[in-house]
Coordinates of C-alpha atoms and ligand atoms in Angstrom, one line a residue:
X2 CA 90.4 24.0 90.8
X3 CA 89.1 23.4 86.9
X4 CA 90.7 25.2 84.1
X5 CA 87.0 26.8 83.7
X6 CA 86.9 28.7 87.3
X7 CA 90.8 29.3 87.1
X8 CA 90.2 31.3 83.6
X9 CA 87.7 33.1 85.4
X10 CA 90.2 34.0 88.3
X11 CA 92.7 35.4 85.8
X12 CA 90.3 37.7 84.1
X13 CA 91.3 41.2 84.5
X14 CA 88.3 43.3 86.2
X15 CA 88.9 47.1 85.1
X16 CA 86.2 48.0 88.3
X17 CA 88.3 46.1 90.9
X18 CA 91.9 47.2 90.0
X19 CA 93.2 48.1 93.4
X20 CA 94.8 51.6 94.7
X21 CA 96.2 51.5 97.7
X22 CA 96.2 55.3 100.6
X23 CA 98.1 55.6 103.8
X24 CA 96.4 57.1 106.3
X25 CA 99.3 58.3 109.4
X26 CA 97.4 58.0 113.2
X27 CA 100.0 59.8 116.0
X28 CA 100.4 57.4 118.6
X29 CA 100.2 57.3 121.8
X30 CA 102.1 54.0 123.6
X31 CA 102.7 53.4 127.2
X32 CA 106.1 53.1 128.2
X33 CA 106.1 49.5 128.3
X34 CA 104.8 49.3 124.0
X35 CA 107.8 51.6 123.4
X36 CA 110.5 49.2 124.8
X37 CA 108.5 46.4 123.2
X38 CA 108.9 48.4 119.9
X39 CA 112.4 49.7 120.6
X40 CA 113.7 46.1 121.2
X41 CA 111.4 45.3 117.7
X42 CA 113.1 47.7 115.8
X43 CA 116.5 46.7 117.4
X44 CA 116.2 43.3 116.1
X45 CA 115.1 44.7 112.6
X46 CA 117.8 47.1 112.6
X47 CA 120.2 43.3 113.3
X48 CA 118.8 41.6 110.3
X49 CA 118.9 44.0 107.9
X50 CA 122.4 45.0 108.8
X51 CA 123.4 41.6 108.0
X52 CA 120.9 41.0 105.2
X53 CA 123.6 44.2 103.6
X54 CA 126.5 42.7 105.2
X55 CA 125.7 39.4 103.3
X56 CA 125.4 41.0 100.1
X57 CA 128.2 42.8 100.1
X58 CA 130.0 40.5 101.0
X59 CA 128.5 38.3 97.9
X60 CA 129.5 41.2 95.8
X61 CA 133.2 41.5 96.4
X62 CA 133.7 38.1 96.2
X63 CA 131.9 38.4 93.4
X64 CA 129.3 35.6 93.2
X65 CA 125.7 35.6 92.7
X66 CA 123.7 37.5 95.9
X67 CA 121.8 36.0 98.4
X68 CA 118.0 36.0 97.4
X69 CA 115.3 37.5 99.8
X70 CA 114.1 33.7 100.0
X71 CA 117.4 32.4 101.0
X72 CA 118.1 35.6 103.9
X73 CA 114.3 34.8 105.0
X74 CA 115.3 31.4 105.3
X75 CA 119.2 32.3 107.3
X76 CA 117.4 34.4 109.1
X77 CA 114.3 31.6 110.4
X78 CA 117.5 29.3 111.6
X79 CA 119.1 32.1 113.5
X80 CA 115.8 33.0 115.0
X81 CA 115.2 29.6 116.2
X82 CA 118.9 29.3 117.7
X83 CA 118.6 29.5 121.2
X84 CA 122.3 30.1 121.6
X85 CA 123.4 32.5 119.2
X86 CA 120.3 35.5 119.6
X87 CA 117.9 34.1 122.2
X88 CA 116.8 37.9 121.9
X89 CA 115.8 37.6 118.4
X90 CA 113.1 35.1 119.2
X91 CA 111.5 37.7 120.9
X92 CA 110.3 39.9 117.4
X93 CA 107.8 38.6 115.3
X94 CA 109.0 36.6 112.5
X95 CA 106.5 38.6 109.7
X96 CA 108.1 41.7 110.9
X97 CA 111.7 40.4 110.6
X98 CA 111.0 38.9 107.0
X99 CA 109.6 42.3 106.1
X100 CA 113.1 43.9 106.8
X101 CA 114.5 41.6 105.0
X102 CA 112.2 42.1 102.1
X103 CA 112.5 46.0 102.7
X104 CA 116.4 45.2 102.4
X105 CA 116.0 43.5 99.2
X106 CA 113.6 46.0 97.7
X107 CA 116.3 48.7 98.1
X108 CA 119.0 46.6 96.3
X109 CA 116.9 46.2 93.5
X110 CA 115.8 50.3 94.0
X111 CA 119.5 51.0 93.7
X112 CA 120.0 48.6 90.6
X113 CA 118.0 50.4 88.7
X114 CA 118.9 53.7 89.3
X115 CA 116.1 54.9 91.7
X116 CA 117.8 55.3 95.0
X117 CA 121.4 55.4 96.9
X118 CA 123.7 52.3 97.7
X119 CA 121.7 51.0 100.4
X120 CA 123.0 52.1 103.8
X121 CA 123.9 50.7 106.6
X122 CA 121.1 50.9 109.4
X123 CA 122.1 52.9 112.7
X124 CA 120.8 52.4 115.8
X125 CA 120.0 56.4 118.1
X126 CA 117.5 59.0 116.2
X127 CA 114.7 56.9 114.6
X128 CA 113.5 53.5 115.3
X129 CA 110.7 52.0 112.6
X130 CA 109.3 48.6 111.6
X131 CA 106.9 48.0 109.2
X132 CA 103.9 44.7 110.3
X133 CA 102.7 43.3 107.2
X134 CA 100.1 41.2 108.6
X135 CA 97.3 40.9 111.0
X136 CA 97.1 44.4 111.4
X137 CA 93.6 45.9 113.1
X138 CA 91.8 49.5 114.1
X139 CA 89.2 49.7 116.0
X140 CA 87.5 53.0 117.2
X141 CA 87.1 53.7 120.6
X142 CA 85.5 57.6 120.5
X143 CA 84.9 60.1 117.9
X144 CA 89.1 60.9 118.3
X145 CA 90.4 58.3 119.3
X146 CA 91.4 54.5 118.2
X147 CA 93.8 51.6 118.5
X148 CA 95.9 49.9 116.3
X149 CA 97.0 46.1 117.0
X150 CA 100.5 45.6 116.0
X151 CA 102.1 42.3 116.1
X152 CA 104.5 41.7 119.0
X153 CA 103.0 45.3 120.8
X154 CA 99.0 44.4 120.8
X155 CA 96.8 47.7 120.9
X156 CA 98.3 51.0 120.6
X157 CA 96.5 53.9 121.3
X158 CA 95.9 56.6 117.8
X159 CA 94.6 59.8 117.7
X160 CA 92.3 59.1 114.9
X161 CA 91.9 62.6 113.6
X162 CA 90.2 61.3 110.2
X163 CA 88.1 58.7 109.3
X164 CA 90.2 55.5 107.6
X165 CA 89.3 54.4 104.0
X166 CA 89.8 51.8 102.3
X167 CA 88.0 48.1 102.4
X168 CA 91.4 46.6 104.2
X169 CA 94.5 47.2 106.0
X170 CA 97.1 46.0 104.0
X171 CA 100.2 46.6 106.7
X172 CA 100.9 49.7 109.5
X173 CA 104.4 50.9 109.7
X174 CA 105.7 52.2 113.5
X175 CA 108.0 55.2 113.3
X176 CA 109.3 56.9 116.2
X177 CA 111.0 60.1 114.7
X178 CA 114.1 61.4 116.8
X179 CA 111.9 64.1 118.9
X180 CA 110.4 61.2 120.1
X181 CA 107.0 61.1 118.4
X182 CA 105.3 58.1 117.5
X183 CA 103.3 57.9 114.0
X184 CA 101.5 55.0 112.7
X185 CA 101.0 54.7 108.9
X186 CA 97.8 52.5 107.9
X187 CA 98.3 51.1 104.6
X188 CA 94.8 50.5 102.8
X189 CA 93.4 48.8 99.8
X190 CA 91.1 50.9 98.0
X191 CA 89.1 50.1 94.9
X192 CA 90.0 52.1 91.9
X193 CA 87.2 54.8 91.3
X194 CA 86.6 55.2 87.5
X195 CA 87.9 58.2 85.9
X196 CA 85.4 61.0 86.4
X197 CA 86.6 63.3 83.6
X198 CA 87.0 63.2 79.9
X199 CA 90.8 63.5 79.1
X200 CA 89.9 65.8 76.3
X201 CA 88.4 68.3 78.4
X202 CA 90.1 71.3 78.9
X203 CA 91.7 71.2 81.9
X204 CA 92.1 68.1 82.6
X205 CA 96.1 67.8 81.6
X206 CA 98.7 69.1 83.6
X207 CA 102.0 69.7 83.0
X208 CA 104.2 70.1 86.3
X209 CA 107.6 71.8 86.7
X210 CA 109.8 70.8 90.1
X211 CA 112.6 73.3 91.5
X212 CA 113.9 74.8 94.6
X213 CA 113.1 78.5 94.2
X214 CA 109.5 77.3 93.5
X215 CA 108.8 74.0 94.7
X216 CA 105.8 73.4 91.7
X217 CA 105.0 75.7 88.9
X218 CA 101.9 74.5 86.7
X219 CA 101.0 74.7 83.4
X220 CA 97.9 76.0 84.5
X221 CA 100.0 79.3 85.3
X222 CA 99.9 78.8 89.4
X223 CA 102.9 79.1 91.3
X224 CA 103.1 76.9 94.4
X225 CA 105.6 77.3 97.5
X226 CA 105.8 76.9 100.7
X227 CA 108.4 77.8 103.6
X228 CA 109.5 75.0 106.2
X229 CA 111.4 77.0 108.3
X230 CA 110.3 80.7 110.1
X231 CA 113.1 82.8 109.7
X232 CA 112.5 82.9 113.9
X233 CA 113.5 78.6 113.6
X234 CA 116.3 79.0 111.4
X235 CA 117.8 81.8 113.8
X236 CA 117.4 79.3 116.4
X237 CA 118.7 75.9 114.7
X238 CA 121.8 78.1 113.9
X239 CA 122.6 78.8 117.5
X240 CA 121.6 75.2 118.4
X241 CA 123.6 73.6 116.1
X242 CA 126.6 76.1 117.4
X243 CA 126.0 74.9 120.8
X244 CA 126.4 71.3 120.2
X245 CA 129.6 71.6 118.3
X246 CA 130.6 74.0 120.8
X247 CA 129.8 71.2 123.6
X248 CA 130.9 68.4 121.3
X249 CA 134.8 69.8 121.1
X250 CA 135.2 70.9 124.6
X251 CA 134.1 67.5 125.7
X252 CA 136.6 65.5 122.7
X253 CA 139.2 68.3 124.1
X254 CA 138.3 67.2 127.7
X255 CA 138.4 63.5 127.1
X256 CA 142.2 63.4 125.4
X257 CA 143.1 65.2 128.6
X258 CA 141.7 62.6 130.9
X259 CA 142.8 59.8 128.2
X260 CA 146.7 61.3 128.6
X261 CA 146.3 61.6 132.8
X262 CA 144.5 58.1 132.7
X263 CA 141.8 59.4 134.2
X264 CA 138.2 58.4 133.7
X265 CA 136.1 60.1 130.6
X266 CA 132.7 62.2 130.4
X267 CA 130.0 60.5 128.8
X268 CA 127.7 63.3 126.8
X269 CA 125.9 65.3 129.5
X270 CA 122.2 65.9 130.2
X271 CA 122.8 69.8 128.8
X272 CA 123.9 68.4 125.8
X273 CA 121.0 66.2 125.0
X274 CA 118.4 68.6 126.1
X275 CA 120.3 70.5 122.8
X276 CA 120.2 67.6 120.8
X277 CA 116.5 66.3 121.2
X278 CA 115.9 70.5 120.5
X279 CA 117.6 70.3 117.5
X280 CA 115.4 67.1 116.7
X281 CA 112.2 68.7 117.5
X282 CA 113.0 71.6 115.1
X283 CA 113.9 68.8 112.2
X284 CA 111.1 67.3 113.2
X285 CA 108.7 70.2 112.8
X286 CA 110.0 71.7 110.0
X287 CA 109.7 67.5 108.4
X288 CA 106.0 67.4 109.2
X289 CA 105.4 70.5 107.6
X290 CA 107.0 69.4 104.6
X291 CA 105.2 66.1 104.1
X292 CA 101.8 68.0 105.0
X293 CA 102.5 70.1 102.3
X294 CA 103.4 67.4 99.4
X295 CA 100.3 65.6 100.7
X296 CA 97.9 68.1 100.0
X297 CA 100.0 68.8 96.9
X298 CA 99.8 65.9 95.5
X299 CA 96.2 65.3 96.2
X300 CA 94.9 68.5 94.4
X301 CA 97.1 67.4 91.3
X302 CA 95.6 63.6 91.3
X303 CA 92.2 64.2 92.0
X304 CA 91.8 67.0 89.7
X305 CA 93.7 66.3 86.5
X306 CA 93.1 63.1 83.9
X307 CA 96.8 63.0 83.2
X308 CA 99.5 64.9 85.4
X309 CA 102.8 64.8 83.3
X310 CA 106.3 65.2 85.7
X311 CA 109.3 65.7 84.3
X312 CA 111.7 62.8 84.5
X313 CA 114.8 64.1 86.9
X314 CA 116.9 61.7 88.2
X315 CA 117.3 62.9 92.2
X316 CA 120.1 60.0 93.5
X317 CA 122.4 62.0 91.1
X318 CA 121.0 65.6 91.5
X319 CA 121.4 65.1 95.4
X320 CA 124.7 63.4 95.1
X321 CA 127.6 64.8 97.5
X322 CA 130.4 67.1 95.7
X323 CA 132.4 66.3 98.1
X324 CA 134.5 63.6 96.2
X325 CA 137.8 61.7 97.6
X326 CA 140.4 63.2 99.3
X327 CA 142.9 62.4 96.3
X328 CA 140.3 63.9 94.1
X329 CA 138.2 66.4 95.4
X330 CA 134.9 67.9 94.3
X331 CA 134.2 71.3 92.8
X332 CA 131.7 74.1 94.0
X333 CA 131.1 71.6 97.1
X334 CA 129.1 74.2 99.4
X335 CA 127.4 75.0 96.6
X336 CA 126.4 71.7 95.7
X337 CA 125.6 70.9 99.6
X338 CA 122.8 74.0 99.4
X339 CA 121.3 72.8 96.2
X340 CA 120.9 69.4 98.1
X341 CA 119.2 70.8 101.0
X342 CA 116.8 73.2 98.6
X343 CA 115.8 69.9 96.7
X344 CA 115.4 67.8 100.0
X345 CA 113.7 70.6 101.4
X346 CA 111.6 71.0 98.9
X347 CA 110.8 67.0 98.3
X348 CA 110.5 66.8 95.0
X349 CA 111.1 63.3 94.7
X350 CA 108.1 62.8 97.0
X351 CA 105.8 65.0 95.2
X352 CA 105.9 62.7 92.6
X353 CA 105.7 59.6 94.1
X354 CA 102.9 60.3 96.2
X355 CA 100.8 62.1 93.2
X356 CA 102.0 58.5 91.4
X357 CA 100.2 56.5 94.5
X358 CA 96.9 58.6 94.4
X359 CA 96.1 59.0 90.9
X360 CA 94.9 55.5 91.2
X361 CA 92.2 55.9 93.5
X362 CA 91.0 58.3 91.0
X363 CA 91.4 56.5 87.9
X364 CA 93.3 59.1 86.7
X365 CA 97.3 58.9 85.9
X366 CA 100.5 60.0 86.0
X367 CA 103.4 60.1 82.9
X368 CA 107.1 61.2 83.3
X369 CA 108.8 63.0 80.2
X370 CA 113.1 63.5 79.4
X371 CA 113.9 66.7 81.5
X372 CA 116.5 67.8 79.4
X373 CA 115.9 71.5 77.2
X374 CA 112.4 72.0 78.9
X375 CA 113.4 75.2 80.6
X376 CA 115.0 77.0 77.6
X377 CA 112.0 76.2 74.9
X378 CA 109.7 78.5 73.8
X379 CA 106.5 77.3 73.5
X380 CA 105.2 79.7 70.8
X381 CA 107.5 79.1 68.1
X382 CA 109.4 75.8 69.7
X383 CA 113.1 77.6 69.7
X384 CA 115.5 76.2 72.2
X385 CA 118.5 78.4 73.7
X386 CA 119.9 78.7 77.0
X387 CA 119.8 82.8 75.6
X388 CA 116.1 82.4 76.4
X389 CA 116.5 82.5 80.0
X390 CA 116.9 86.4 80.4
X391 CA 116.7 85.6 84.6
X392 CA 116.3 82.4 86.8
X393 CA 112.6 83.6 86.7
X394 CA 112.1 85.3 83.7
X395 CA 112.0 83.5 80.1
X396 CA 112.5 85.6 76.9
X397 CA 112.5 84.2 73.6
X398 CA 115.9 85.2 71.5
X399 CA 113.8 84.3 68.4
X400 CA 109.9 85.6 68.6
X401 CA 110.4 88.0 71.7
X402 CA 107.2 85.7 73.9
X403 CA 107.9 86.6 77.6
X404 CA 106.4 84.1 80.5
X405 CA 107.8 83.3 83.9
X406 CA 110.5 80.4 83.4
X407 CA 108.6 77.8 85.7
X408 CA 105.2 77.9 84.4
X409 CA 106.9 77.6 80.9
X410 CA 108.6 74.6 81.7
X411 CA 105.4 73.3 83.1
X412 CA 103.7 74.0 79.7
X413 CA 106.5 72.6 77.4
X414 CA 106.8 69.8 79.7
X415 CA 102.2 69.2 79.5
X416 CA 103.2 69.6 75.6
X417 CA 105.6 66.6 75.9
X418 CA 103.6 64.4 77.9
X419 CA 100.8 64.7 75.3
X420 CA 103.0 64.2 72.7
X421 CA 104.5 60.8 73.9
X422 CA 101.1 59.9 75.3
X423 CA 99.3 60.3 71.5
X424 CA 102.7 58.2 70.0
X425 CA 102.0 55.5 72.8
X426 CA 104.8 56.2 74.3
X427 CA 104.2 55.1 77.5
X428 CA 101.3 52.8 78.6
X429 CA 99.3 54.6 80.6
X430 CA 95.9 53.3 81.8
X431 CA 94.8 56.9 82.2
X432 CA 94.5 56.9 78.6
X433 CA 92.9 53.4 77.6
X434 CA 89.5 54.4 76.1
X435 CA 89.6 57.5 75.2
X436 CA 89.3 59.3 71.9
X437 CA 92.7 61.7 73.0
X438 CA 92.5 64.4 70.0
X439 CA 95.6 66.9 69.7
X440 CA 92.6 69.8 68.7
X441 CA 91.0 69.3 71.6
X442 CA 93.3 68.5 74.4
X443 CA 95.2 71.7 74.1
X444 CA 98.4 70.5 72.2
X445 CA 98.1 73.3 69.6
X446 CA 100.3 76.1 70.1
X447 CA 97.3 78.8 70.5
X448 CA 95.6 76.8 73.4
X449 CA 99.0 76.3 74.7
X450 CA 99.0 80.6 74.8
X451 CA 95.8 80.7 75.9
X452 CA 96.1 78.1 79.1
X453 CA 99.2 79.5 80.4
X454 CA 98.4 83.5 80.7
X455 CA 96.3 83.7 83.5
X456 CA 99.3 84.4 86.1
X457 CA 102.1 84.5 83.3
X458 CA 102.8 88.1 83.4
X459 CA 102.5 88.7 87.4
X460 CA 104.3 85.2 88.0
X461 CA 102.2 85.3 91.1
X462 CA 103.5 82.9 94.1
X463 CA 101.1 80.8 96.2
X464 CA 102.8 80.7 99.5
X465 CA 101.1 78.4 101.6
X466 CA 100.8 79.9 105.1
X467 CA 102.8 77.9 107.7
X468 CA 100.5 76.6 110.8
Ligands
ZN516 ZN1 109.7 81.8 70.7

């Protein structure tokens, strides 16, 4: 290649930046595709338990960690050894790499602060894989298609909507513990332009997380919805009091039989008609959840220039109280329901997901410090926990302005984000290009009034109706 065409490679097209959308197809396998992919995601489940296991063990003998190029390599040699795991020849070696390469990307997730200590992977409720390559759909009817996944060939999809997208970048094959099968499509899409002025009014959005109300805007709307029917929670209680009922009689049973030297019961068919119920309620109560931060997330990328989060760091909000046994943790029930209101309410993924779509849109996203943004006044900028007169209810001590707490974080936090946007704060692309004036974007303090009072006073809530 001459240095002329390669220059002309390099250059940086603004019209073909690429965004990428997932597009989830239930599937429907025959019996024989879901051993295939059970034994798939066994062997997955193998290498990137000892993909951890190596770096662990790397880390406390404290020398430099494997690299993903090294594991992929290991792992090629132990693929081709028929003596070792003739079994692992059996899985497709771009599907093995890519759990190595999913192993490596959590390391470096955890590194810098984004995610857990990786865990180890076990084998029982959920079995996924993702195929990075060579991945096809092809349409058979108006609702219905297959997906070709390596190692599987053509799985049958409900194909309820249409996929987008000029390519299929890779398809990841979950089966979630009620047994379901779900296929995610993972397209390219080019990045559309951005179709509205940043200055118009509007067109910024400041967005506040938390468990009572999953999103409060700045825009004054107050957004919710319940995963679980009181009916379903009255039912997962007496569920969940079955199987531990079950679960001690037969651990009570089996040191009996284990004393006599008699033979012990394996879990009976009762109890895993219980458990896969249990699953099923999970399971519901999960889609639900992830239907509700996709259509979220959409309405805040595709109609705002700029959505502005505020920057919470969830690996330590969710972390267990529980602490060691020599040192144990404070208000630990208390803690444990905080952590299922905030995993309840994904917060984390409301985020991420707005962060995915925005691109497709040309439009962006921009995270600001959390800290003080639910006890400052946006009228006259005093900060005091005294402001918060309720959980829902803000008060300023100083100028007596009254709003509902959420949608006042939402508005301090859309005041940030412009703020640190105008100073350059963060790049962000959204911005490139455009004459951003504090006048006319609504950072004064009387549009800031102005935007926020249409639901203010009534703190109205938007629960979206369950299916
Ligand atoms: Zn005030």
């Amino acid at each position: 290649m001459t240095e002329k065409k390669r220059r002309r490679w390099k250059k940086k097209d603004p019209n073909n930046e690429r965004g990428r959308v997932a597009i989830r197809y239930r599937g429907y396998p025959t019996s024989e595709q879901t051993g295939k992919i059970m034994r798939i995601d066994g062997s997955c489940r193998f290498v990137k338990n000892l993909a951890k296991e190596q770096r662990d063990l790397a880390h406390r003998l404290g020398v430099r960690s494997p690299s993903y190029t090294r594991q992929s390599a290991d792992m090629k040699e132990l693929r081709d050894d028929p003596e070792l795991t003739p079994w692992l020849a059996d899985a497709p070696s771009q599907i093995l790499q890519q759990a190595i390469r999913d192993t490596d990307t959590a390391y470096h997730r955890f590194v810098s602060g984004q995610s857990w200590y990786p865990t180890w992977t076990r084998k029982g409720s959920r079995a996924s894989f993702r195929d990075p390559q060579g991945v096809k759909f092809r349409r058979l009817s108006r609702r219905w298609g297959e997906v070709k996944i390596q190692g599987v060939d053509w799985i049958l999809v409900k194909a309820h909507r249409p996929l987008v997208g000029s390519r299929i970048t890779s398809a990841t094959v979950v089966i979630e513990p009620d047994g379901k099968l779900f296929i995610s499509l993972l397209c390219e899409r080019h990045k559309r332009q951005p179709t509205k002025p940043l200055a118009e009014e509007g067109t910024t959005v400041g967005i506040d997380r938390g468990i009572a109300v999953a999103i409060a805007t700045s825009d004054g709307e107050l957004i919710n919805r319940e995963n679980w029917t009181p009916k379903e929670k009255e039912r997962l209680r007496r569920l969940e009091k079955a199987r531990e009922r079950k679960k001690a009689a037969r651990k009570s049973e089996n040191t009996r039989a284990r004393a006599k030297g008699a033979p012990t019961k394996y879990k009976s068919g009762k109890q895993k008609d219980t458990e896969l119920a249990i699953a099923a309620l999970y399971g519901r109560a999960r889609r639900r959840r992830n239907d509700f931060v996709e259509q979220e997330s959409y309405g805040l990328a595709k109609n705002h220039r700029l959505s502005i989060f505020e920057d919470l760091h969830l690996p330590a909000m969710t972390r267990s109280a529980k602490g060691t046994v020599d040192n144990p943790g404070k208000r630990v029930a208390q803690k444990a329901g905080l952590n299922r209101g905030l995993l309840d309410k994904a917060l984390g993924a409301i985020l991420s997901r707005t962060e995915d779509k925005v691109v497709c849109h040309g439009h962006g996203t921009l995270c600001v410090p959390a800290p003080g943004t639910s006890i400052t006044c946006p009228e006259c900028g005093y900060t005091n926990k005294a402001n918060r007169a309720s959980r829902s209810v803000f008060i300023c001590v100083a100028c007596g302005h009254k709003a509902h707490a959420d949608i006042n974080a939402a508005i301090i936090i859309r005041e940030r984000g412009i703020k640190l946007a105008l100073a350059g704060g963060t790049p962000v692309a959204a911005l490139q290009g455009n004459n951003l004036d504090p006048d006319s974007s609504g950072a004064e303090p009387e549009h800031q009034g102005r935007r926020g009072s249409g639901n203010q006073e009534t703190g109205h809530i938007t629960v979206r109706k369950l299916a």
